[in-house]
mmCIF file of C-alpha atoms (C1' of nucleotides) in Angstrom:
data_model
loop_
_atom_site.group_PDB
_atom_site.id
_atom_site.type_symbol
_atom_site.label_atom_id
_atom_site.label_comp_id
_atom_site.label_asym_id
_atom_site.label_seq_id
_atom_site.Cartn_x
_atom_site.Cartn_y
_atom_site.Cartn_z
ATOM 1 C CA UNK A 1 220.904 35.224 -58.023
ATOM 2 C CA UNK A 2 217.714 37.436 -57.403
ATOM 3 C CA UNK A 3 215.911 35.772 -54.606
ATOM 4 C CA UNK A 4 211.858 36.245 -54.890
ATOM 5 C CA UNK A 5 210.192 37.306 -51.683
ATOM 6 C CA UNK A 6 210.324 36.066 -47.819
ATOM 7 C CA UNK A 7 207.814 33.816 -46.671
ATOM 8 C CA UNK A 8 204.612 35.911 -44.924
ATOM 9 C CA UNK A 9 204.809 35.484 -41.405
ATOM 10 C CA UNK A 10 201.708 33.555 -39.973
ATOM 11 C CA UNK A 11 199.159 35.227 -37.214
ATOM 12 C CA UNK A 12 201.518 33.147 -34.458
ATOM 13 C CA UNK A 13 204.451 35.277 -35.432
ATOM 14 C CA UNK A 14 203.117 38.364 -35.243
ATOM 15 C CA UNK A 15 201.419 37.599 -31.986
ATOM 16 C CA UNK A 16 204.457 36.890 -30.697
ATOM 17 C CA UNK A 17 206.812 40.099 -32.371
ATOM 18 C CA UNK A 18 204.286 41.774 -30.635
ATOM 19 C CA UNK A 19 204.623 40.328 -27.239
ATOM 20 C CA UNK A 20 208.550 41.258 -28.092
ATOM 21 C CA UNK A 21 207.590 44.350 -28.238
ATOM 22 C CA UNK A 22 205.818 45.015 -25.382
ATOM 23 C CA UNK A 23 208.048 43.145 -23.080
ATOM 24 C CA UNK A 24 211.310 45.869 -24.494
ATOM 25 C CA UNK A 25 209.325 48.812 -24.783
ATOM 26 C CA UNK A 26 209.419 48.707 -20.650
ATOM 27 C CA UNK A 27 213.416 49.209 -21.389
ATOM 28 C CA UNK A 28 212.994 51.827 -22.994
ATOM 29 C CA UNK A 29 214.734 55.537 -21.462
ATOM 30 C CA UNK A 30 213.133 58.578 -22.795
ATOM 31 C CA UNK A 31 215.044 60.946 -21.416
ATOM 32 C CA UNK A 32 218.523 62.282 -21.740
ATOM 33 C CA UNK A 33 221.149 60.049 -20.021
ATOM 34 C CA UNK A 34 223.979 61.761 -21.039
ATOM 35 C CA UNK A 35 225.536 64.946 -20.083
ATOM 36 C CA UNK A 36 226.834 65.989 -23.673
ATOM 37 C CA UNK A 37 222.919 65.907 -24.120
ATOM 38 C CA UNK A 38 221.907 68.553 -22.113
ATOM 39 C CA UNK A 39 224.944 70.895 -22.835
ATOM 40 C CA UNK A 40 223.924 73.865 -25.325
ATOM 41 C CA UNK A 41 227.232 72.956 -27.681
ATOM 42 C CA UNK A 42 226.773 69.347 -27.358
ATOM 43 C CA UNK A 43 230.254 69.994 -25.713
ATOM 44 C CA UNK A 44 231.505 66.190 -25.083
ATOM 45 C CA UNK A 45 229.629 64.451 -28.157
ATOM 46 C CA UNK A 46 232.621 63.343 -30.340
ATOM 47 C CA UNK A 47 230.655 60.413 -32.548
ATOM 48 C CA UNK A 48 227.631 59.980 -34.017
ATOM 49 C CA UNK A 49 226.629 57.412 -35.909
ATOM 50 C CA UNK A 50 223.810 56.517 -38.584
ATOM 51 C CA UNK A 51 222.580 52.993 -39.885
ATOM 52 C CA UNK A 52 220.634 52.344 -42.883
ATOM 53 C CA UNK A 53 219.549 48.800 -45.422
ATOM 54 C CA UNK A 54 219.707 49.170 -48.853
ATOM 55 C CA UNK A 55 218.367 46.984 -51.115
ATOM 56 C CA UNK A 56 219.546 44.886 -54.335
ATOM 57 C CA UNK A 57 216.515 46.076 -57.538
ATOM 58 C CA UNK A 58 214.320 43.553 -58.576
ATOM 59 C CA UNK A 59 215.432 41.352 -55.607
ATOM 60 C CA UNK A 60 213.445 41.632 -52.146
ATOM 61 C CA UNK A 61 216.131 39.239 -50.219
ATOM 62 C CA UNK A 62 219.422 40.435 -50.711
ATOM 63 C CA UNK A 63 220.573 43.683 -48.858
ATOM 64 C CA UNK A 64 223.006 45.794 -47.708
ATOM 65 C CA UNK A 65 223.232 46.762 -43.760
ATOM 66 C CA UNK A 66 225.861 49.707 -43.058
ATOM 67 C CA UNK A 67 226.964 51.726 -40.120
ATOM 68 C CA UNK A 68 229.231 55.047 -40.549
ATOM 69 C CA UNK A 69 230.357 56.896 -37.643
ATOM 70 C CA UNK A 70 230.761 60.409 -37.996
ATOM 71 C CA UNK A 71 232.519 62.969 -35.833
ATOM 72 C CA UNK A 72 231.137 65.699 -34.282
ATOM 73 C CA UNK A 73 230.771 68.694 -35.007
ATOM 74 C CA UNK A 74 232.900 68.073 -38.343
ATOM 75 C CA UNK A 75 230.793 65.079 -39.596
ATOM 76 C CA UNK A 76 233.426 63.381 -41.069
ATOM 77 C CA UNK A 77 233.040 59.411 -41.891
ATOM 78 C CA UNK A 78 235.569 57.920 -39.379
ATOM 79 C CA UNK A 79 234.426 54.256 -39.545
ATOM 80 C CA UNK A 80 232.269 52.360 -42.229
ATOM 81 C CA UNK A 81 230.876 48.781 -42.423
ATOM 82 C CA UNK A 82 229.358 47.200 -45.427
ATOM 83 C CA UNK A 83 228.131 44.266 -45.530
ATOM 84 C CA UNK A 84 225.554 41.717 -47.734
ATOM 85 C CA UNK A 85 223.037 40.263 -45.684
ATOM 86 C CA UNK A 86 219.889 37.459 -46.669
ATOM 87 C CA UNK A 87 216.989 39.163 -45.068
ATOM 88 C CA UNK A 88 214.841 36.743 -43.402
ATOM 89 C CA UNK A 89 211.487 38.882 -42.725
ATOM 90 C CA UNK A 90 209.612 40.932 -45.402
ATOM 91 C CA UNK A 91 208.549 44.559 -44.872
ATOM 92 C CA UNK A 92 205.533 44.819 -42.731
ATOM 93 C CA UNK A 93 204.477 48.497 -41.428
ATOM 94 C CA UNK A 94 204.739 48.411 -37.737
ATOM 95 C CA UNK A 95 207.709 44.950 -37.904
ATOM 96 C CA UNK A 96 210.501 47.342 -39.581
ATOM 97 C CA UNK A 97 212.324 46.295 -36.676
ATOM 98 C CA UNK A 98 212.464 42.115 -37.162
ATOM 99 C CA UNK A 99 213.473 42.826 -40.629
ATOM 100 C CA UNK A 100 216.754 45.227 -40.181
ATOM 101 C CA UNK A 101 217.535 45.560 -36.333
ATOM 102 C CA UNK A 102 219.414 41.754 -35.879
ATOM 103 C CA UNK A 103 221.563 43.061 -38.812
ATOM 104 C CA UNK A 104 222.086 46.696 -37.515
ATOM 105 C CA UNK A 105 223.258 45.010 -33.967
ATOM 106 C CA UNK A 106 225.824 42.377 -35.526
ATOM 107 C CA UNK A 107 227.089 45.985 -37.344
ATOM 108 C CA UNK A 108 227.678 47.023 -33.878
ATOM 109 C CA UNK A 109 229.328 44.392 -32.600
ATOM 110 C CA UNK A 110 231.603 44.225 -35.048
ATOM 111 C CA UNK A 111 232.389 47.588 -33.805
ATOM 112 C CA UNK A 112 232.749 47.277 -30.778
ATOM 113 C CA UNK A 113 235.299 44.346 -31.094
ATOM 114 C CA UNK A 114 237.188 45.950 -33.667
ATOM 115 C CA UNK A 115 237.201 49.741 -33.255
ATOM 116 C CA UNK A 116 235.849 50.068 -29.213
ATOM 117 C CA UNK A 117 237.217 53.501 -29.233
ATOM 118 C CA UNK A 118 234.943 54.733 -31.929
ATOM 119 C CA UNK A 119 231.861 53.208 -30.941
ATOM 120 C CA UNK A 120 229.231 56.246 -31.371
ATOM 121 C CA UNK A 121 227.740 58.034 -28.106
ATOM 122 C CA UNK A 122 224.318 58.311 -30.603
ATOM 123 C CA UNK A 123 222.860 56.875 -33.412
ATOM 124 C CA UNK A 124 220.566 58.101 -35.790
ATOM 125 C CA UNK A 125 218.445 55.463 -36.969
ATOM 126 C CA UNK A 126 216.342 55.287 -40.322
ATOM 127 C CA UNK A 127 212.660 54.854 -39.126
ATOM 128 C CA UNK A 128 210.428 55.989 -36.135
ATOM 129 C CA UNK A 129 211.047 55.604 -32.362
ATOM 130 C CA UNK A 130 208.398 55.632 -30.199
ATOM 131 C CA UNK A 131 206.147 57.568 -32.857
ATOM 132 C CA UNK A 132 204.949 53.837 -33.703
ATOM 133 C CA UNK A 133 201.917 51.507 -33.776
ATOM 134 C CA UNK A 134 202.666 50.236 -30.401
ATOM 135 C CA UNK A 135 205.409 52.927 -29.041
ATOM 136 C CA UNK A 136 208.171 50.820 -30.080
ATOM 137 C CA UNK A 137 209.377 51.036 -33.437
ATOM 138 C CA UNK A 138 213.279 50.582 -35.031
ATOM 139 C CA UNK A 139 214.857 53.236 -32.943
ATOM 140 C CA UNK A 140 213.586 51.946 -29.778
ATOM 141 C CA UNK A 141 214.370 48.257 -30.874
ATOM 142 C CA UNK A 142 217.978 48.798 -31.505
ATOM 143 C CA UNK A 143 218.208 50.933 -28.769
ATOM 144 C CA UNK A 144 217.424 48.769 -26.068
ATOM 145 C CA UNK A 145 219.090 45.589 -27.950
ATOM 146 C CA UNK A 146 222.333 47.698 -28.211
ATOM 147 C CA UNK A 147 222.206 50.196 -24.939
ATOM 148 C CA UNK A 148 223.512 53.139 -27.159
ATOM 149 C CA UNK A 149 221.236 56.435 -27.240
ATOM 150 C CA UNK A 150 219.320 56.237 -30.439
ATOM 151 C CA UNK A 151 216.962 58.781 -32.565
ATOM 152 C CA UNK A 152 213.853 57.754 -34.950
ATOM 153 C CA UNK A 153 214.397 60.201 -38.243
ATOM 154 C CA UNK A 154 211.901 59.374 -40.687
ATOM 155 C CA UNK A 155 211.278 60.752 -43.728
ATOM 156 C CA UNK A 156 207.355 60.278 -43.934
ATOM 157 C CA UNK A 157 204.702 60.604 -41.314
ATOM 158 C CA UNK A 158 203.478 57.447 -39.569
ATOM 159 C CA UNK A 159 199.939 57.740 -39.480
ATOM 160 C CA UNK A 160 199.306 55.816 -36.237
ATOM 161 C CA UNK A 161 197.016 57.215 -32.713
ATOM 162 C CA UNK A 162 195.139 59.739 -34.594
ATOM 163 C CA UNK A 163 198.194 61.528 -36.643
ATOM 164 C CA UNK A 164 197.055 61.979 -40.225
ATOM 165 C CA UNK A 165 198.807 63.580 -43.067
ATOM 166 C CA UNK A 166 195.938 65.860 -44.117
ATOM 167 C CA UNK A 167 195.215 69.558 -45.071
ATOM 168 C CA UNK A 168 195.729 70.920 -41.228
ATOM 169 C CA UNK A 169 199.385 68.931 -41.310
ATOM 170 C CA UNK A 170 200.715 70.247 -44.080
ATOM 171 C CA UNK A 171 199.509 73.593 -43.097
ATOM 172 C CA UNK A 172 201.980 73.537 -40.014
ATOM 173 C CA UNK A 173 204.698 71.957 -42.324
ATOM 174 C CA UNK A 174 203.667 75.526 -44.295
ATOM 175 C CA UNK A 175 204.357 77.096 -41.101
ATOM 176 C CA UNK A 176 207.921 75.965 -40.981
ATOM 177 C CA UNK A 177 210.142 78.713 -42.625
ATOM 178 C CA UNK A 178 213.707 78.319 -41.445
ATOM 179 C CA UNK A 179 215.583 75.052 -40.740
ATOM 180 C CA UNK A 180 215.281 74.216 -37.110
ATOM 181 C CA UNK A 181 211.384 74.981 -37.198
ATOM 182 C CA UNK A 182 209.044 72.523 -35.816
ATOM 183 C CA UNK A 183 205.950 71.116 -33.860
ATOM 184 C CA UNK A 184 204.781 68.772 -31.690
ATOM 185 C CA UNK A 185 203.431 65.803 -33.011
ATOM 186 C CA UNK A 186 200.237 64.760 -30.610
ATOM 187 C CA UNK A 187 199.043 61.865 -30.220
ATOM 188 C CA UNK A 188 195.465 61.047 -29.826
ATOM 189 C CA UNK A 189 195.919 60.169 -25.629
ATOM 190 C CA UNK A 190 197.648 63.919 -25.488
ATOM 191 C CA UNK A 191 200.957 62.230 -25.628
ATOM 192 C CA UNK A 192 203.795 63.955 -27.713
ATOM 193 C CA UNK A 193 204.664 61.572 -30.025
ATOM 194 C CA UNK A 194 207.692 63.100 -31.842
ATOM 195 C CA UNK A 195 208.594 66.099 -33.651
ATOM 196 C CA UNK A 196 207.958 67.457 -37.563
ATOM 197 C CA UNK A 197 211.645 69.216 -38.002
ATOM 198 C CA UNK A 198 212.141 71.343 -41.317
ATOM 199 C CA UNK A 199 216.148 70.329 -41.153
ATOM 200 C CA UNK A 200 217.388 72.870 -43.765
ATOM 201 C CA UNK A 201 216.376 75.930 -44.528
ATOM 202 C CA UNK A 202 216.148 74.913 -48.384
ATOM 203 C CA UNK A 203 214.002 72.084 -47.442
ATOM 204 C CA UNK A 204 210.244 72.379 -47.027
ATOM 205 C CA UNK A 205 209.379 68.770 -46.550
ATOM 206 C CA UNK A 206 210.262 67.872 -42.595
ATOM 207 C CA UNK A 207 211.447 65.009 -40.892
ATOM 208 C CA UNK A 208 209.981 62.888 -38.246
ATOM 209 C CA UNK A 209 212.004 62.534 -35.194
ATOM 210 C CA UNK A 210 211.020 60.629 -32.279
ATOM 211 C CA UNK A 211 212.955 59.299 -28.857
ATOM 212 C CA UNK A 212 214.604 55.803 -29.766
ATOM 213 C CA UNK A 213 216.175 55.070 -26.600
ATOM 214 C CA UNK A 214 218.006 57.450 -23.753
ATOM 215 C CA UNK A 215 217.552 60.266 -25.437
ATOM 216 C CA UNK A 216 214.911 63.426 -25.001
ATOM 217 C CA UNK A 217 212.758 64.607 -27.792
ATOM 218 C CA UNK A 218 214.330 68.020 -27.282
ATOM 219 C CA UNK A 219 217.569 66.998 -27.572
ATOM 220 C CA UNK A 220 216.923 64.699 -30.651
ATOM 221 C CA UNK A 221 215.741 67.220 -32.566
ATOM 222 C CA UNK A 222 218.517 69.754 -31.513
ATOM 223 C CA UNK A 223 221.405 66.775 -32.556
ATOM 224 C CA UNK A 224 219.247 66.033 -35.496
ATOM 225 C CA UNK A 225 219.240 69.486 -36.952
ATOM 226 C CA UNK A 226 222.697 69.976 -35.708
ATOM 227 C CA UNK A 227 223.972 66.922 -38.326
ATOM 228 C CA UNK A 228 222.391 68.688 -41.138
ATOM 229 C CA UNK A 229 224.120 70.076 -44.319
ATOM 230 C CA UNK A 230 221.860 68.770 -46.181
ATOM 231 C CA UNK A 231 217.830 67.274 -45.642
ATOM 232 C CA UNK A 232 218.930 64.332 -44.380
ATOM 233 C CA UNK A 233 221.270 64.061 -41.122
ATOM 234 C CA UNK A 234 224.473 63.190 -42.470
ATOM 235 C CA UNK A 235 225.084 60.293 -40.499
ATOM 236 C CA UNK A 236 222.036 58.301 -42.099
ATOM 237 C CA UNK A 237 222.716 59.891 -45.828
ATOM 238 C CA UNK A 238 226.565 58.367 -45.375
ATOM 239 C CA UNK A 239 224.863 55.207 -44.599
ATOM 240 C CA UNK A 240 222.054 55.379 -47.308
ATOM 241 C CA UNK A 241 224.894 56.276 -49.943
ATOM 242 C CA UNK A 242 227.752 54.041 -48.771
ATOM 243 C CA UNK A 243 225.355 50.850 -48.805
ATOM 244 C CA UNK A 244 224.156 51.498 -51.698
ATOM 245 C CA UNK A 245 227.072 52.468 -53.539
ATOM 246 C CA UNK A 246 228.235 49.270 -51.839
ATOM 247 C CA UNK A 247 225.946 47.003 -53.823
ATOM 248 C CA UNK A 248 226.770 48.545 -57.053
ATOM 249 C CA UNK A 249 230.554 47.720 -56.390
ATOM 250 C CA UNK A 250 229.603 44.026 -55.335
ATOM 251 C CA UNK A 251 227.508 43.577 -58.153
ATOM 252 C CA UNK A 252 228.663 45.951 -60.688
ATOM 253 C CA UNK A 253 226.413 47.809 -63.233
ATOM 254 C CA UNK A 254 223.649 45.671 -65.071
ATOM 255 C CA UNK A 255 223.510 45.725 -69.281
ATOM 256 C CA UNK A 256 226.357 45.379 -71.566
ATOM 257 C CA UNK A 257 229.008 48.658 -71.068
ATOM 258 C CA UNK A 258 228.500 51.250 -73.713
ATOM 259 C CA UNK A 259 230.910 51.240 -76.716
ATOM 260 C CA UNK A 260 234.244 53.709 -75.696
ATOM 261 C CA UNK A 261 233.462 52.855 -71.839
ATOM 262 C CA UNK A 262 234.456 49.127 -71.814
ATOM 263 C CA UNK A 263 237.058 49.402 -68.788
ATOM 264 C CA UNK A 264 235.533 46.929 -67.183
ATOM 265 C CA UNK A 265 234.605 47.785 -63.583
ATOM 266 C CA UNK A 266 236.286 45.756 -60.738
ATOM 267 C CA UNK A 267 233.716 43.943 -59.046
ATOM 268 C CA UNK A 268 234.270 43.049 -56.026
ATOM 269 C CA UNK A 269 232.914 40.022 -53.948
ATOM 270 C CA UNK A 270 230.743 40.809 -51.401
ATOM 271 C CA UNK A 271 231.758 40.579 -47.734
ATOM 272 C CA UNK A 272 228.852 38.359 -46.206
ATOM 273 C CA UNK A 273 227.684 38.957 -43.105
ATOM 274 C CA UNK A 274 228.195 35.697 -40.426
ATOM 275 C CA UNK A 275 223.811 34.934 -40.573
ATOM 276 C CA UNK A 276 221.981 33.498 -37.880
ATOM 277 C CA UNK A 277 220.149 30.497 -39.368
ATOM 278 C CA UNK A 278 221.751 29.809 -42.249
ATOM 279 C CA UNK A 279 224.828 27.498 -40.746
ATOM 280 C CA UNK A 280 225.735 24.240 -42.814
ATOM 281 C CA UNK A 281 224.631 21.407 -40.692
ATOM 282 C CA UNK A 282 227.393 20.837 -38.068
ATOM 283 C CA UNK A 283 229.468 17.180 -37.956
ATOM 284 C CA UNK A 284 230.194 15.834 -40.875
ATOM 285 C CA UNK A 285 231.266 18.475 -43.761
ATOM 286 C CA UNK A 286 229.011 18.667 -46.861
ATOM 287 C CA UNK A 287 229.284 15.330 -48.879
ATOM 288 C CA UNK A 288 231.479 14.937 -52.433
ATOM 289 C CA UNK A 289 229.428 16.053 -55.133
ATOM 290 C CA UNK A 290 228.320 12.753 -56.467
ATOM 291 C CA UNK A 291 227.641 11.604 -60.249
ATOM 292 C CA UNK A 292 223.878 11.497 -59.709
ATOM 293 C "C1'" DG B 1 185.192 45.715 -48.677
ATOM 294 C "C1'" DC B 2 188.245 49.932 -48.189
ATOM 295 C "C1'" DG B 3 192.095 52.479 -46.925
ATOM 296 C "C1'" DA B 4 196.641 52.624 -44.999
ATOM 297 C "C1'" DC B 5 201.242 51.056 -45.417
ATOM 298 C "C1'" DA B 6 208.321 53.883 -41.207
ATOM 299 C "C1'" DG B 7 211.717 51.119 -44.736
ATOM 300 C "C1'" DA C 1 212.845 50.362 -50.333
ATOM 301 C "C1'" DT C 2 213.181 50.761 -55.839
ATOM 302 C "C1'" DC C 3 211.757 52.155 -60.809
ATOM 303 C "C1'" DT C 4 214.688 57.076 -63.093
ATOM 304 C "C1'" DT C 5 216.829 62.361 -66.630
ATOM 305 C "C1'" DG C 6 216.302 66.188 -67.107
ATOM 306 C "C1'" DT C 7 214.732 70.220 -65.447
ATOM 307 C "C1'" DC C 8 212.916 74.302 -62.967
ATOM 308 C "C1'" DG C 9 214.311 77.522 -59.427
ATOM 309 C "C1'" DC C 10 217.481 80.099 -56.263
#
DNA sequence: GCGACAG
DNA sequence: ATCTTGTCGC
């Protein structure tokens, strides 16, 4: 059942996300915490892991939150969770975080009571860090809500404290010629904000990565590039393509199957998350469906 | 009113 | 985020 969109928070609601915000981005560690993080090899790091949301077309509710954990340096999927979730906020530039992050932590705790031993030393998170309207976006958020190191990679530039995507920016991204380039992204107080990374060498458009939480910006772009076959750090594309591939399973291929390809695909019902929120009423169970 | 707008 | 197949280039 395609749900229509979540209710526009009111001015109170923001006010207060953003008093949320303020009072964790004091929490936040941006600087390496770790010692695998300042060895040249990364000698140590064994896990890394990557979140993501995907979404169900044509229905702005219903989701998919994953985490994969990878290992390092082979990048091989060790651990994968799936699960359907009933987002509660809409998307709001600036709010990523209210909409995914309570999702992306129950991932992790589900981790860590299941699998403790493969609980990831990093996480790569879809989204910006401290490269952010108010220094504290997704990366940061899950970060301090989960204690685990945690790097912003975003795909587009967040045009926030004087950072624009004009004709000088792209010049630099011009500038970038092997994978591993990159340059400082300055903020308009003089702050470094993050970093424009070209990741591959066949990819001219760069990513964004910015300090989530215990991390430096030097080594997040070193790990970053490091979990790269492709543009996008493997750890995130796992979770990007197991979420969504995820949803198709759960709710199988729209339109009638074409004539000679009528094995019918096994849908499967969707694991739902446990939702904050959304508990039947406790004490007495749901009354008998009457004959109103 | 106009432009911007991570995912 | 998602809508979407083939196609141009290395």
């Amino acid at each position: 059942m395609a749900r229509e969109a979540v209710a526009w928070p009111p001015e109170e609601t923001l006010s207060l996300w953003k008093r949320e915000q303020a009072r964790l981005k004091a929490l936040v560690v941006d600087r390496d915490t770790e010692a695998w993080q300042r060895d040249a090899a990364f000698s140590g790091l064994q896990r890394v892991g990557g979140v993501d949301v995907s979404f169900v077309k044509g229905d702005s509710v219903s989701a998919c939150a994953s985490l994969v954990v990878l290992s390092y340096p082979e990048l091989e999927v060790v651990y994968e969770d799936c699960c359907m979730v009933s987002l509660t906020a809409p998307y709001m530039s600036g709010f990523l975080a209210f909409r995914e992050v309570p999702f992306l932590e129950d991932a992790v705790q589900r981790l860590r009571e299941k699998e403790p031993r493969l609980v990831p030393q990093v996480l790569l998170v879809d989204g910006n860090g401290v490269l952010h309207h108010r220094g504290f976006g997704v990366a940061c958020h899950l970060g301090v809500l989960t204690d685990l190191p945690c790097i912003g990679v975003a795909k587009k530039l967040l045009q926030v404290d004087g950072l624009e995507n004009n004709a000088q920016h792209k010049e630099k991204i011009r500038l970038l010629r092997a994978g591993g380039d990159s340059f400082p992204l300055i903020g308009g107080s003089g702050t470094v904000l993050g970093m424009a990374l070209r990741s591959h060498d066949h990819s001219s458009k760069p990513l964004y990565i910015s300090v989530g939480h215990k991390i430096s910006l030097e080594a997040a772009v070193r790990l970053t590039r490091g979990c790269c076959k492709f543009r996008i750090p493997e750890p995130v594309r796992q979770a990007d393509i197991r979420s969504r591939d995820y949803i198709r399973r759960t709710l199988g291929v729209p339109g009638p199957p074409a004539p000679g390809q009528e094995r019918s695909q096994k849908v499967q019902k969707p694991k739902m998350c446990p939702q904050e929120g959304s508990e039947e009423p406790e004490g007495e169970g749901r009354p008998p469906e009457g004959h109103s």
